[in-house]
Coordinates of C-alpha atoms in Angstrom, one line a residue:
M1 CA 80.5 93.2 88.6
K2 CA 80.3 92.0 91.8
K3 CA 82.8 94.9 92.8
H4 CA 80.1 97.5 91.2
R5 CA 78.1 96.0 93.5
E6 CA 80.1 96.0 97.0
Y7 CA 80.6 99.6 95.7
Y8 CA 77.0 100.8 95.4
Q9 CA 76.5 99.0 98.5
R10 CA 78.8 101.4 100.6
F11 CA 77.6 104.5 98.7
A12 CA 74.1 103.3 99.4
A13 CA 75.2 102.9 103.2
C14 CA 76.7 106.1 103.2
L15 CA 73.5 107.8 102.0
R16 CA 71.3 106.3 104.7
M17 CA 73.4 106.5 107.4
L18 CA 73.7 110.8 106.5
R19 CA 69.8 111.2 106.1
K20 CA 69.5 109.3 109.8
Q21 CA 72.2 111.3 111.4
R22 CA 69.7 114.3 110.4
G23 CA 66.6 112.8 111.5
W24 CA 65.3 113.1 108.1
S25 CA 62.6 111.0 106.4
Q26 CA 63.0 109.6 103.1
E27 CA 60.3 111.4 101.8
Q28 CA 61.9 114.9 103.7
T29 CA 65.2 114.3 101.4
A30 CA 63.7 113.3 98.7
K31 CA 61.7 116.1 98.7
A32 CA 64.6 118.3 99.2
L33 CA 66.2 117.4 96.0
G34 CA 63.6 117.6 93.3
I35 CA 62.8 113.8 93.4
D36 CA 60.5 111.3 93.7
R37 CA 60.5 109.1 97.3
T38 CA 60.7 105.9 95.7
T39 CA 63.6 107.0 93.4
Y40 CA 65.6 107.7 96.6
A41 CA 64.9 104.7 98.2
D42 CA 66.1 102.9 95.1
Y43 CA 69.5 104.5 95.6
E44 CA 69.5 103.5 99.3
R45 CA 68.8 99.7 98.0
C46 CA 71.3 99.5 95.4
C47 CA 68.7 98.8 92.6
I48 CA 70.0 102.6 91.1
M49 CA 72.9 105.4 91.0
P50 CA 72.0 108.5 90.9
S51 CA 73.2 111.0 88.0
L52 CA 76.7 113.0 88.6
Y53 CA 74.6 115.9 89.1
L54 CA 72.1 114.4 91.4
I55 CA 75.8 112.6 93.8
R56 CA 76.6 116.3 93.9
S57 CA 73.0 118.1 94.8
I58 CA 72.8 115.3 97.8
A59 CA 76.2 116.1 98.3
R60 CA 75.7 119.7 99.1
L61 CA 72.3 118.7 100.6
Y62 CA 74.0 116.7 103.2
G63 CA 76.8 119.3 104.0
V64 CA 79.8 117.0 102.7
T65 CA 81.7 116.9 99.3
T66 CA 81.0 114.7 97.1
D67 CA 84.3 112.6 97.2
M68 CA 83.0 111.9 101.0
L69 CA 80.2 110.4 99.2
L70 CA 82.1 108.4 96.5
E71 CA 85.2 107.6 98.0
N72 CA 84.2 104.5 99.8
E73 CA 87.2 102.1 98.3
G74 CA 89.0 101.0 101.5
V75 CA 87.6 103.3 103.7
D76 CA 85.8 101.1 107.3
E77 CA 82.1 102.7 109.0
S78 CA 84.3 104.3 111.3
E79 CA 87.0 106.3 108.9
R80 CA 83.7 107.7 106.7
L81 CA 82.0 109.1 110.7
Y82 CA 85.3 110.7 111.7
R83 CA 86.1 112.3 108.1
L84 CA 82.4 113.1 108.4
I85 CA 82.5 114.8 112.0
L86 CA 85.9 116.4 110.3
L87 CA 84.1 118.1 108.0
K88 CA 81.0 119.2 109.9
G89 CA 83.5 120.9 112.0
K90 CA 84.7 123.0 109.6

C-alpha cells in the first residue's frame, strides 16, 4: 500500500506543478474540468484519485499526455519538467 501512496503523491505533485506553471487557481482549474474546487483540491492533496475519464480531461486541459501524468515510476521531477518542455514545443 505504501507504494500506491507514493504514486499518488507524485501524481498530485504533477497536477500541482502543471496548474501553478499556468498561473491557475484550483477554482479556475476545477471550473474548466466541470468539477467542484474541493474535489480538485483533494486530487492535489492525495485524498482521492480522479477517474480515468477525468485523467484524460486533465491531460487535455494541460496540453500533456496521459502518460506524462501517470508515468511517475522512476521519473524524477527534473525529467518530468524536461518532458513537459518538450511536449509544449510540439
